Amino acid sequence: MPSYRPINSRAPFIWHGGDYNPEQWPPEVWDEDVLLMQQAHFNIATIGVFSWVSLQPAEDSWTWGWLDRVIEKLATAGRNICLATPTAAQPAWMSQAYPDVLRADDRGRRVHHGGRTNYCPNSPNYRRLAVQIATKLAERYGDLPNLLLWHVSNEYATPCYCELCAQAFRGWLQQRYGSLDELNARWWTRFWSHTYTDWTQIEPPFADGERNIHGLTIDYRRFQSDALMECYKLERDAIRAITPNIPITTNFMGTFPHLDYRAWAQEVDVIAWDCYPWPKAYPGDIAFLHDLNRGLKDGQPFMLMEQTPSSQNWQPVNALKRPGILRLWSYLAVAHGADTVMYFQWRRGRGGSEKFHGAVVEHSGRNDTRVFREVSELGAELERLGDTTIGAMTPARVGVLFDWNNWWAIDAAVGPINPKNYVEFVRKHYAALWRKNVPIDIIFSDSDLGRYDLVIAPMLYLVKPGLAERIEQWVQSGGTFVATVFSGVADETDLAFEGYPGPFKQVLGIRVEEIDALYPEQHNQIVMADGSGSYSCANLCDIVYAEGAQVLATYGEDFYAGTPVVTENSFGQGRAYYIATDAEASFLDDFYGHLLEAQGITPLLPTPTGVEVTLRATEQRRLLFVLNHNAEATQVPLPEGQRFRDHLGAGPVGSTLDLPPYGVSILEVQE
Ligand code: GLA
Ligand code: ZN
């Protein structure tokens, strides 16, 4: 099993650290900080994330002294640095001097200065000043031996609807469509007399403007994602020219709606993401997000760039992570491909809106708090792991397809039911596979399918050019494909196919004639044709005609009772299934159970409920991560005839693995 290289070969171990904002504190605190960092086994500090005004208090004035001193203290204390450019929040002087820096909201109103990610990505002044400070940072600090990574800006996020953006959008559209006639055709603008007769008539999809042309809505989202990415690339290229050997990234936010991270992934050296699940999140949903991030670069290990050591502050109820959860969820990330465990934030600020956000060092400044202890113990344990897990990959035979453009199109579509909850729908299918303890990759419309035996594409409404052909070829040569309700409906500019499931008709061997939407309290039934039972289904029901496919189950109720709801089509050497509705979880558990069995894809270990197992492997070793998500102790019987070593345990591993509440083991299979 080949493995990946460490993020930076200077530090081939798990990075344990996080956001550090020394500019919020007087210098006396800095000495205490580095001392505490040593105690917490904090081996990397992310600095500079919001330091713009502290470094450039006016356009022509620079104040590097404080950062020089902080960096020196970190270096003397043997800490590494992840150096951020501060461009996520522009200083007040900049908004004042150059109003075009301020973005406009979805009614085109210029926002006031404040907050963060409040700039226009197409503002020439923003771009110029952002590149300038990125360049200066690289020139000044690029040679530091303990500089491991560049962190460009922070959580790119907010779309803009200003006149500069509108102009740039028109240029973007001209590139994409060539002519106005083509654009009008692809956007179906004869509808409601919306035909454009001049490029200048095209406006962003304002909240009080054009929201009925979905080609426009989706293209504007593509354009804004691209524009923010352009800002990232400008800073990155400036830095790369000065420090070609230091990796560069920016931090993502999981299933964040506004950015197509699959497109962004090509531009970063390593995927980094900020993981803030609800305190009561279903672990399968967190696992999904980690797998998504590992998938963005086709399996390359990623960074857990931020997580809270204790609580968040921006949810309605910000419960503390219970003792043990921080450790469990940190290993959950590592189990799914993270090579770092990092936090927001190091020391809790005394003012501002994040003073109730969890931090390693609380307001009391003490090192004997529960959180500090948990962080330090975890840090020590990660240190002992050394490079054991670094670069290890996850060999998955199952792929679940996710696509941002598809999400945008589904959200824009008016009817047949609203909301359609695409992300939740994908997670539901993923979770059924996750409960089987098999490695899963999240894949995308442009992923190489050849690596997989089983591919599931939940609610793939928008089909990008070429995808259906690639799926056909792959099924032809033996792949197993699963599509679901509301799939194969529209092309990439949201023009409906003439008959659903569009380009998947052939491979699925079916035709969808109508789509029924169910009221929240309504259900239908999935009645298995082999007499094995029935399941409930809800929300959307496609009315399907089999055209070559075999009917595995039929609807139990309503005027379409007895018509197909689950079908199977033999196609070449492979098979393609259609689930024509939103099936209850137990259906998915059973259905995917059979498919996995048929493929010979077996659980890594059979475990009690709530115990997860993942695999990471290198050339040297196979590591099974066993994670007990239960608040109770549990036991996992281990396969006979195999010997294991637990990298987190003290003694030898017997025939049963004893896991304490929220316990974790990393078992190395001894050949
Ligand atoms: C994000 C940001 C951090 C901080 C946290 C709080 O992830 O990147 O600066 O605001 O949220 O949860
Ligand atoms: Zn703008």
XYZ file of C-alpha atoms and ligand atoms in Angstrom:
684
model
C 0.000 0.000 0.000
C 1.761 3.218 -1.057
C 1.559 6.051 1.425
C 1.535 9.815 1.115
C 4.367 12.100 2.094
C 4.049 14.128 5.289
C 2.550 17.613 4.832
C 6.016 19.016 5.388
C 8.977 16.658 5.590
C 10.437 18.839 8.357
C 7.697 17.584 10.664
C 6.699 13.975 9.954
C 4.435 13.591 12.982
C 0.918 14.572 13.988
C 0.726 18.331 14.285
C -0.993 19.247 17.509
C -1.687 22.949 17.897
C -3.970 25.680 16.699
C -4.937 29.325 16.365
C -2.916 31.689 18.499
C -3.753 35.405 18.618
C -0.950 37.026 20.616
C -1.827 40.465 19.235
C -4.836 40.457 21.553
C -2.545 40.212 24.589
C 0.252 42.218 26.181
C 3.789 40.831 25.766
C 3.916 39.566 29.372
C 1.384 36.934 28.427
C 3.494 35.647 25.511
C 6.128 34.074 27.777
C 3.405 32.332 29.709
C 1.858 31.189 26.428
C 4.961 29.430 25.138
C 5.512 27.780 28.503
C 1.944 26.505 28.529
C 2.289 25.366 24.910
C 5.212 23.204 25.920
C 3.135 21.709 28.721
C 0.232 21.081 26.350
C 2.481 19.383 23.757
C 1.291 22.059 21.374
C 3.838 21.643 18.616
C 2.458 24.188 16.124
C 0.865 27.610 16.476
C -1.196 29.233 13.731
C -0.457 32.938 13.898
C -1.550 35.990 11.991
C -5.064 34.917 11.026
C -6.674 38.254 11.930
C -3.605 40.453 12.398
C -3.990 42.830 9.467
C -4.362 46.086 11.388
C -1.738 45.009 13.920
C 0.750 44.608 11.071
C -0.379 47.491 8.889
C -2.051 50.175 11.010
C -2.189 52.510 8.004
C -1.591 52.025 4.317
C 1.969 53.283 4.489
C 2.968 52.025 7.900
C 4.161 48.596 8.982
C 4.582 47.228 12.515
C 6.445 43.935 12.417
C 8.142 44.191 15.805
C 5.541 42.356 17.864
C 5.307 39.494 15.366
C 9.110 39.218 15.197
C 9.158 38.825 18.964
C 6.341 36.286 19.106
C 7.978 34.232 16.373
C 11.288 34.351 18.182
C 9.683 33.166 21.408
C 7.957 30.314 19.630
C 11.202 29.300 17.942
C 13.173 29.424 21.190
C 10.534 27.236 22.806
C 10.829 24.735 19.942
C 7.371 25.366 18.535
C 6.525 25.253 14.833
C 4.588 27.879 12.954
C 1.672 27.869 10.573
C 1.764 31.420 9.291
C -1.490 32.953 8.120
C -2.073 35.924 5.907
C -4.510 38.220 7.697
C -6.741 38.966 4.749
C -10.056 37.579 6.031
C -10.839 40.853 7.799
C -9.729 44.155 6.331
C -8.786 47.047 8.642
C -11.201 49.969 9.069
C -8.774 52.355 7.340
C -9.020 50.271 4.201
C -12.823 50.242 4.050
C -12.727 53.981 4.664
C -10.135 54.796 2.034
C -11.446 52.357 -0.591
C -15.201 51.791 -0.292
C -15.066 49.311 -3.202
C -13.396 46.923 -0.753
C -16.709 46.541 1.068
C -18.963 43.914 -0.423
C -22.640 44.361 -1.285
C -25.416 42.143 0.067
C -27.911 40.208 -2.034
C -29.934 43.356 -2.642
C -26.863 45.144 -3.945
C -26.536 47.337 -0.838
C -22.972 48.141 0.169
C -22.450 46.703 3.670
C -20.936 48.722 6.478
C -17.474 48.017 7.786
C -17.278 45.296 10.411
C -17.266 41.564 10.991
C -15.059 39.500 8.723
C -15.145 38.120 5.176
C -16.848 41.393 4.434
C -14.857 42.317 1.357
C -15.638 42.137 -2.344
C -13.553 39.435 -4.059
C -13.482 41.489 -7.242
C -12.305 44.688 -5.617
C -8.957 45.647 -7.211
C -7.979 47.468 -4.012
C -8.676 44.449 -1.835
C -6.731 42.196 -4.163
C -3.810 44.606 -4.411
C -3.521 45.122 -0.653
C -4.015 41.430 0.166
C -1.260 40.398 -2.241
C 0.976 43.120 -0.853
C 0.794 41.924 2.744
C 1.085 38.257 1.723
C 4.245 39.146 -0.200
C 5.733 41.063 2.707
C 5.024 38.205 5.120
C 6.705 35.725 2.806
C 9.725 37.996 2.295
C 10.127 38.609 6.006
C 9.463 35.152 7.430
C 9.858 32.735 4.518
C 13.265 31.478 5.672
C 12.259 30.487 9.188
C 13.255 26.874 9.742
C 10.169 26.240 11.906
C 7.694 27.614 9.358
C 5.792 24.509 8.256
C 2.810 25.866 6.357
C 1.156 28.925 4.863
C -2.470 29.480 5.845
C -3.896 31.926 3.319
C -6.646 34.120 4.738
C -9.368 32.307 6.670
C -12.574 30.521 5.748
C -13.285 32.192 2.407
C -17.012 32.574 2.532
C -19.208 35.415 1.572
C -20.574 36.177 -1.880
C -20.834 39.755 -3.084
C -23.448 41.432 -5.293
C -21.785 44.758 -6.046
C -21.443 46.513 -9.379
C -17.806 45.383 -9.752
C -18.964 41.798 -9.335
C -21.813 42.306 -11.792
C -19.344 43.585 -14.402
C -16.895 40.773 -13.820
C -19.766 38.275 -13.978
C -20.706 39.499 -17.453
C -17.138 38.880 -18.588
C -17.204 35.423 -17.004
C -20.440 34.634 -18.862
C -19.047 35.853 -22.178
C -16.153 33.454 -21.728
C -18.482 30.606 -20.861
C -21.184 31.057 -23.494
C -19.527 33.007 -26.289
C -22.754 34.615 -27.447
C -25.865 36.059 -25.871
C -27.983 33.748 -28.034
C -26.261 30.750 -26.548
C -26.730 32.084 -23.035
C -30.416 32.785 -23.662
C -30.905 29.284 -24.991
C -29.064 27.571 -22.154
C -30.871 29.643 -19.531
C -34.303 29.173 -21.184
C -34.914 32.901 -20.980
C -37.993 33.063 -23.193
C -39.750 32.037 -20.006
C -41.703 35.058 -18.634
C -40.122 37.247 -21.314
C -36.709 37.139 -19.653
C -34.646 37.171 -22.855
C -31.569 39.401 -22.601
C -30.916 41.596 -25.596
C -27.684 43.117 -24.317
C -24.994 41.805 -21.958
C -25.366 44.860 -19.721
C -28.899 43.766 -18.810
C -27.583 40.773 -16.895
C -27.556 41.346 -13.151
C -26.600 39.095 -10.271
C -29.537 37.078 -8.887
C -30.604 39.767 -6.401
C -33.037 38.753 -3.664
C -35.463 41.332 -5.027
C -34.478 40.675 -8.638
C -33.977 37.698 -10.945
C -34.394 34.452 -9.049
C -36.410 32.548 -11.613
C -33.685 31.774 -14.136
C -31.796 28.950 -12.482
C -29.004 28.895 -15.033
C -28.266 32.406 -13.765
C -28.518 31.392 -10.098
C -26.144 28.455 -10.500
C -23.717 30.352 -12.724
C -23.530 33.194 -10.204
C -22.626 30.720 -7.491
C -19.951 29.229 -9.734
C -18.681 32.704 -10.507
C -18.495 33.806 -6.847
C -16.738 30.581 -5.842
C -14.258 31.236 -8.673
C -13.811 34.899 -7.693
C -12.979 34.044 -4.081
C -10.681 31.307 -5.345
C -8.950 33.883 -7.527
C -8.226 35.931 -4.383
C -6.722 32.844 -2.790
C -4.645 32.088 -5.888
C -3.278 35.621 -6.117
C -1.959 35.448 -2.551
C -0.754 31.888 -3.012
C 1.181 32.676 -6.167
C 2.831 35.675 -4.531
C 3.919 33.501 -1.594
C 4.942 30.559 -3.732
C 7.252 32.739 -5.801
C 9.191 33.521 -2.609
C 8.938 30.213 -0.699
C 8.450 27.494 -3.331
C 9.070 24.706 -0.826
C 6.583 25.544 1.877
C 3.119 24.071 1.396
C 0.192 26.472 1.120
C -3.437 26.020 2.031
C -6.575 27.710 3.298
C -9.172 26.324 5.677
C -12.421 24.815 4.387
C -15.716 24.313 6.204
C -17.043 20.896 5.225
C -20.321 21.068 3.322
C -20.172 24.848 3.155
C -22.720 25.917 0.556
C -20.971 28.792 -1.218
C -17.693 27.257 -2.371
C -17.153 24.340 -4.706
C -14.328 22.801 -2.686
C -13.716 20.115 -5.284
C -12.588 22.887 -7.634
C -10.643 24.603 -4.840
C -8.903 21.353 -3.884
C -6.690 21.519 -6.973
C -5.283 24.831 -5.807
C -4.183 23.913 -2.271
C -1.220 21.707 -1.365
C -3.081 20.030 1.463
C -6.758 20.042 2.398
C -7.362 21.733 5.746
C -10.757 21.968 7.359
C -12.524 23.311 10.424
C -14.696 20.737 12.135
C -17.472 22.074 14.360
C -20.136 19.408 14.758
C -23.113 19.862 17.057
C -22.283 18.485 20.486
C -24.858 15.741 19.898
C -23.895 15.069 16.298
C -24.325 11.564 14.932
C -20.746 10.242 14.608
C -21.523 8.963 11.111
C -22.234 12.554 10.070
C -18.843 13.700 11.349
C -17.192 10.732 9.648
C -18.914 11.779 6.411
C -17.309 15.224 6.587
C -13.858 13.798 7.202
C -14.266 11.383 4.291
C -15.442 14.295 2.157
C -12.270 16.201 2.959
C -10.068 13.169 2.308
C -11.907 12.748 -0.995
C -11.266 16.297 -2.152
C -7.717 15.361 -3.127
C -8.592 11.767 -4.040
C -7.465 10.208 -0.769
C -4.604 12.451 0.295
C -4.476 12.916 4.102
C -5.894 16.221 5.280
C -5.514 18.617 8.175
C -7.963 18.987 11.002
C -7.180 22.687 11.147
C -9.691 23.744 13.771
C -11.960 22.137 16.316
C -13.057 23.437 19.664
C -11.406 21.891 22.703
C -14.633 22.377 24.676
C -17.564 24.424 23.385
C -18.622 26.529 20.448
C -20.321 29.881 20.880
C -22.382 30.344 17.747
C -24.987 27.632 18.165
C -28.234 28.166 20.115
C -27.005 25.843 22.859
C -23.259 25.472 23.248
C -22.852 22.371 25.346
C -19.391 21.361 26.497
C -17.739 18.391 24.895
C -18.075 15.736 27.566
C -14.839 14.380 29.090
C -13.303 12.000 26.583
C -15.103 13.413 23.523
C -12.256 15.683 22.529
C -9.911 12.695 22.413
C -12.472 10.485 20.655
C -13.311 13.068 17.988
C -9.660 13.917 17.450
C -8.945 10.261 16.702
C -12.104 10.121 14.616
C -10.455 12.686 12.346
C -7.160 10.774 12.294
C -9.051 7.533 11.656
C -10.517 9.069 8.497
C -7.279 10.536 7.176
C -6.251 13.572 9.248
C -2.528 14.058 9.834
C -3.076 16.960 12.250
C -5.175 17.676 15.350
C -5.582 21.410 15.803
C -7.849 23.790 17.661
C -9.502 27.105 17.624
C -8.208 28.576 19.840
C -5.199 28.685 22.110
C -6.178 31.385 24.631
C -9.708 32.661 25.118
C -9.940 36.395 24.345
C -11.443 38.705 26.950
C -13.636 40.654 24.559
C -15.372 40.371 21.241
C -17.917 37.834 20.127
C -15.734 34.802 20.768
C -15.086 35.277 24.468
C -17.383 32.328 25.184
C -15.806 30.121 22.548
C -13.851 27.199 23.955
C -10.070 27.528 24.169
C -7.210 25.485 25.490
C -6.391 28.221 27.986
C -9.519 29.594 29.647
C -9.940 33.134 31.014
C -8.488 31.981 34.322
C -5.191 31.304 32.520
C -4.690 28.101 34.548
C -3.060 24.883 33.462
C -4.984 22.691 35.893
C -8.376 22.929 34.202
C -10.184 19.894 32.805
C -9.786 21.128 29.244
C -6.095 21.956 29.553
C -5.521 18.527 31.054
C -7.416 16.719 28.300
C -5.568 18.676 25.612
C -2.156 18.048 27.191
C -2.788 14.350 27.699
C -3.919 14.015 24.112
C -0.880 15.997 22.975
C 1.449 13.672 24.879
C -0.252 10.627 23.416
C -0.057 11.978 19.863
C 3.614 12.714 20.447
C 4.172 9.071 21.401
C 2.520 7.968 18.143
C 5.306 9.734 16.259
C 4.948 9.048 12.563
C 2.893 5.849 12.975
C -0.171 7.166 11.165
C 1.401 9.811 8.961
C 0.636 9.537 5.265
C -1.406 6.362 5.711
C -4.174 5.912 3.179
C -7.665 4.460 3.229
C -8.247 1.804 0.602
C -11.965 2.118 -0.145
C -13.933 0.085 -2.666
C -17.116 2.072 -2.096
C -17.676 5.617 -3.359
C -20.501 7.988 -2.485
C -20.866 10.856 -4.923
C -21.296 14.450 -3.763
C -21.427 17.493 -6.012
C -21.696 21.192 -5.166
C -23.220 22.217 -8.506
C -25.847 19.555 -7.996
C -26.584 20.941 -4.529
C -26.958 24.458 -5.953
C -29.302 23.267 -8.674
C -31.418 21.242 -6.241
C -31.705 24.225 -3.920
C -32.618 26.550 -6.765
C -35.273 24.227 -8.207
C -38.801 25.264 -7.266
C -40.718 22.044 -6.571
C -41.575 19.230 -6.445
C -40.915 19.503 -2.691
C -39.126 22.151 -0.676
C -36.676 21.949 0.938
C -35.099 18.920 -0.682
C -32.271 18.565 1.870
C -29.645 17.216 -0.523
C -26.815 17.076 2.014
C -28.970 15.263 4.551
C -30.045 12.817 1.858
C -26.432 12.027 0.930
C -25.527 11.645 4.599
C -28.384 9.209 5.100
C -27.060 6.925 2.355
C -23.486 7.328 3.571
C -24.496 6.505 7.155
C -26.016 3.172 6.135
C -22.661 2.180 4.609
C -20.701 3.693 7.502
C -22.606 1.482 9.961
C -21.120 -1.514 8.129
C -17.549 -0.604 9.095
C -16.307 -0.533 5.525
C -13.991 2.167 4.165
C -15.901 4.702 2.065
C -14.609 7.442 -0.214
C -16.606 10.529 -0.971
C -16.177 11.066 -4.686
C -17.187 13.760 -7.148
C -18.564 14.020 -10.659
C -15.016 14.086 -12.072
C -13.561 11.281 -9.922
C -11.953 8.194 -11.386
C -14.562 5.450 -10.965
C -12.155 2.657 -11.813
C -11.007 2.484 -8.183
C -14.432 1.377 -6.955
C -16.651 -1.695 -7.017
C -19.724 0.120 -5.736
C -20.717 3.727 -6.427
C -23.763 5.424 -4.966
C -24.943 8.742 -6.359
C -27.714 9.975 -4.044
C -30.095 12.491 -5.636
C -27.888 13.306 -8.610
C -30.328 15.780 -10.157
C -27.752 17.703 -12.204
C -25.603 15.588 -14.483
C -22.387 17.124 -15.732
C -21.340 16.439 -19.322
C -19.609 13.106 -19.753
C -20.468 11.664 -16.349
C -23.289 9.390 -17.464
C -21.102 7.996 -20.268
C -18.304 7.270 -17.793
C -20.728 5.564 -15.427
C -22.112 3.465 -18.289
C -18.643 2.310 -19.305
C -17.690 1.516 -15.748
C -20.877 -0.501 -15.111
C -20.377 -2.225 -18.442
C -17.035 -3.461 -17.200
C -18.375 -4.714 -13.880
C -19.182 -1.781 -11.588
C -22.262 -1.635 -9.388
C -24.084 1.679 -9.517
C -26.915 2.965 -7.329
C -29.004 5.997 -8.261
C -31.959 7.361 -6.366
C -35.097 9.442 -6.641
C -34.808 12.861 -8.334
C -31.776 11.937 -10.415
C -30.888 12.552 -14.024
C -33.273 15.505 -14.156
C -31.250 18.430 -15.521
C -28.039 19.311 -17.312
C -25.347 21.612 -15.964
C -27.296 24.804 -16.737
C -30.428 23.309 -15.178
C -32.240 22.552 -18.421
C -34.445 19.527 -17.779
C -33.655 16.416 -19.799
C -36.411 15.301 -22.118
C -37.446 12.399 -19.922
C -35.921 11.246 -16.639
C -33.546 9.888 -15.529
C -31.996 11.599 -18.535
C -28.642 10.135 -19.523
C -28.978 7.357 -16.885
C -32.017 5.806 -18.602
C -30.016 3.228 -20.444
C -27.821 2.027 -17.626
C -30.714 1.900 -15.144
C -33.158 0.326 -17.596
C -36.048 2.442 -16.362
C -38.142 5.484 -17.216
C -39.538 7.917 -14.669
C -42.871 9.381 -15.676
C -44.026 11.459 -12.711
C -42.722 12.623 -9.344
C -45.083 12.588 -6.394
C -44.384 14.719 -3.304
C -45.652 13.599 0.089
C -46.838 15.839 2.925
C -44.656 15.617 6.057
C -47.009 13.227 7.863
C -47.497 11.021 4.771
C -45.666 7.789 3.958
C -45.699 5.068 1.365
C -44.342 1.531 1.516
C -41.498 -0.283 -0.182
C -42.785 -3.839 -0.556
C -40.032 -6.312 -1.373
C -40.870 -8.561 -4.315
C -39.181 -11.580 -2.711
C -41.629 -11.435 0.191
C -38.901 -10.496 2.674
C -40.914 -7.608 4.083
C -41.629 -3.953 3.643
C -40.221 -0.575 4.637
C -41.504 2.943 4.912
C -40.626 5.771 2.534
C -41.394 9.483 2.418
C -40.952 12.893 0.770
C -40.534 12.064 -2.904
C -41.764 9.095 -4.922
C -40.807 8.707 -8.553
C -43.351 6.800 -10.594
C -41.220 4.374 -12.550
C -41.620 2.089 -15.546
C -39.154 -0.757 -15.893
C -37.632 -0.848 -19.356
C -35.396 -3.848 -19.072
C -34.749 -3.582 -15.339
C -35.951 -6.183 -12.893
C -38.350 -4.985 -10.193
C -37.031 -5.700 -6.691
C -39.755 -3.831 -4.805
C -43.014 -2.028 -5.495
C -44.943 0.766 -3.799
C -47.478 -0.451 -1.256
C -49.979 2.384 -1.393
C -51.734 5.074 -3.387
C -52.734 5.046 -7.038
C -49.236 3.834 -7.975
C -49.299 0.864 -5.570
C -47.717 -2.142 -7.250
C -45.449 -0.069 -9.518
C -41.648 -0.320 -9.221
C -39.832 1.490 -6.410
C -36.551 -0.455 -6.396
C -35.101 -1.836 -9.609
C -31.999 -3.706 -10.724
C -30.603 -3.657 -14.224
C -27.917 -5.997 -15.534
C -25.724 -3.969 -17.829
C -22.678 -5.540 -19.422
C -20.761 -7.171 -16.604
C -22.220 -4.855 -13.963
C -25.469 -3.826 -12.402
C -27.340 -0.598 -11.811
C -29.980 -0.052 -9.136
C -32.614 2.628 -8.735
C -34.228 3.550 -5.417
C -37.155 5.699 -6.516
C -37.906 7.289 -3.166
C -36.544 8.527 0.151
C -36.342 5.190 1.936
C -36.193 4.747 5.695
C -32.753 3.997 7.154
C -33.462 0.324 7.868
C -34.165 -0.227 4.165
C -30.788 1.293 3.312
C -29.085 -0.819 5.987
C -30.524 -4.017 4.496
C -30.188 -2.993 0.860
C -26.550 -1.919 1.131
C -25.871 -4.939 3.356
C -26.855 -7.198 0.442
C -24.893 -5.212 -2.122
C -21.726 -5.258 -0.011
C -22.092 -8.960 0.588
C -22.543 -9.594 -3.116
C -19.306 -7.679 -3.771
C -17.454 -9.526 -1.023
C -16.880 -6.257 0.831
C -16.835 -7.335 4.454
C -16.713 -5.260 7.658
C -13.197 -4.491 8.897
C -14.400 -5.924 12.213
C -17.897 -6.836 13.311
C -18.660 -4.575 16.286
C -21.437 -3.746 18.741
C -23.655 -0.755 17.867
C -21.889 2.575 18.183
C -18.404 1.143 17.731
C -16.758 2.265 14.523
C -13.771 0.754 12.749
C -11.710 2.382 10.016
C -8.545 1.409 8.223
C -5.437 3.379 7.390
C -2.566 1.607 5.777
C 1.010 2.303 4.725
C 3.630 0.114 3.116
C 4.719 -0.966 6.577
C 1.495 -1.362 8.476
C -2.252 -1.817 8.526
C -3.898 0.194 11.289
C -7.430 -0.450 12.460
C -8.936 2.457 14.379
C -11.587 1.204 16.772
C -13.723 4.008 18.215
C -16.333 3.564 20.913
C -18.927 6.302 20.410
C -20.944 4.982 23.345
C -20.942 6.503 26.827
C -20.652 2.934 28.160
C -17.712 0.546 28.140
C -17.911 -2.162 25.507
C -16.081 -5.177 24.181
C -15.108 -6.025 20.642
C -14.317 -9.663 19.855
C -11.241 -9.876 17.641
C -10.842 -12.397 14.835
C -9.199 -15.649 15.800
C -5.806 -16.430 14.415
C -4.754 -12.790 14.090
C -2.497 -10.901 16.477
C -2.785 -7.196 17.190
C -0.772 -4.523 18.859
C -2.607 -1.492 20.298
C -0.646 1.702 19.683
C -2.689 3.496 22.335
C -2.819 0.677 24.869
C -0.350 -0.416 27.500
C -0.557 -4.193 27.497
C -0.943 -6.920 24.889
C -4.263 -7.358 23.088
C -6.119 -10.593 23.780
C -8.993 -12.168 21.926
C -11.337 -9.382 23.035
C -10.721 -5.667 22.963
C -12.020 -3.823 26.047
C -12.999 -0.273 25.236
C -13.842 2.202 27.996
C -16.601 4.809 27.430
C -15.564 6.897 24.384
C -12.439 4.725 24.209
C -10.156 4.413 21.194
C -7.644 1.802 20.070
C -5.303 1.838 17.129
C -4.679 -1.795 16.361
C -1.792 -2.779 14.177
C -2.348 -6.063 12.474
C 0.711 -8.229 13.115
C 1.275 -10.551 10.210
C -14.040 29.459 12.413
C -12.924 30.446 12.292
C -12.290 30.803 13.597
C -13.310 30.904 14.702
C -14.130 29.645 14.757
C -15.137 29.643 15.877
O -13.696 28.170 12.176
O -11.956 30.097 11.355
O -11.621 32.024 13.417
O -14.119 32.004 14.480
O -14.823 29.520 13.563
O -15.871 28.442 15.908
Zn -18.342 42.659 -5.334
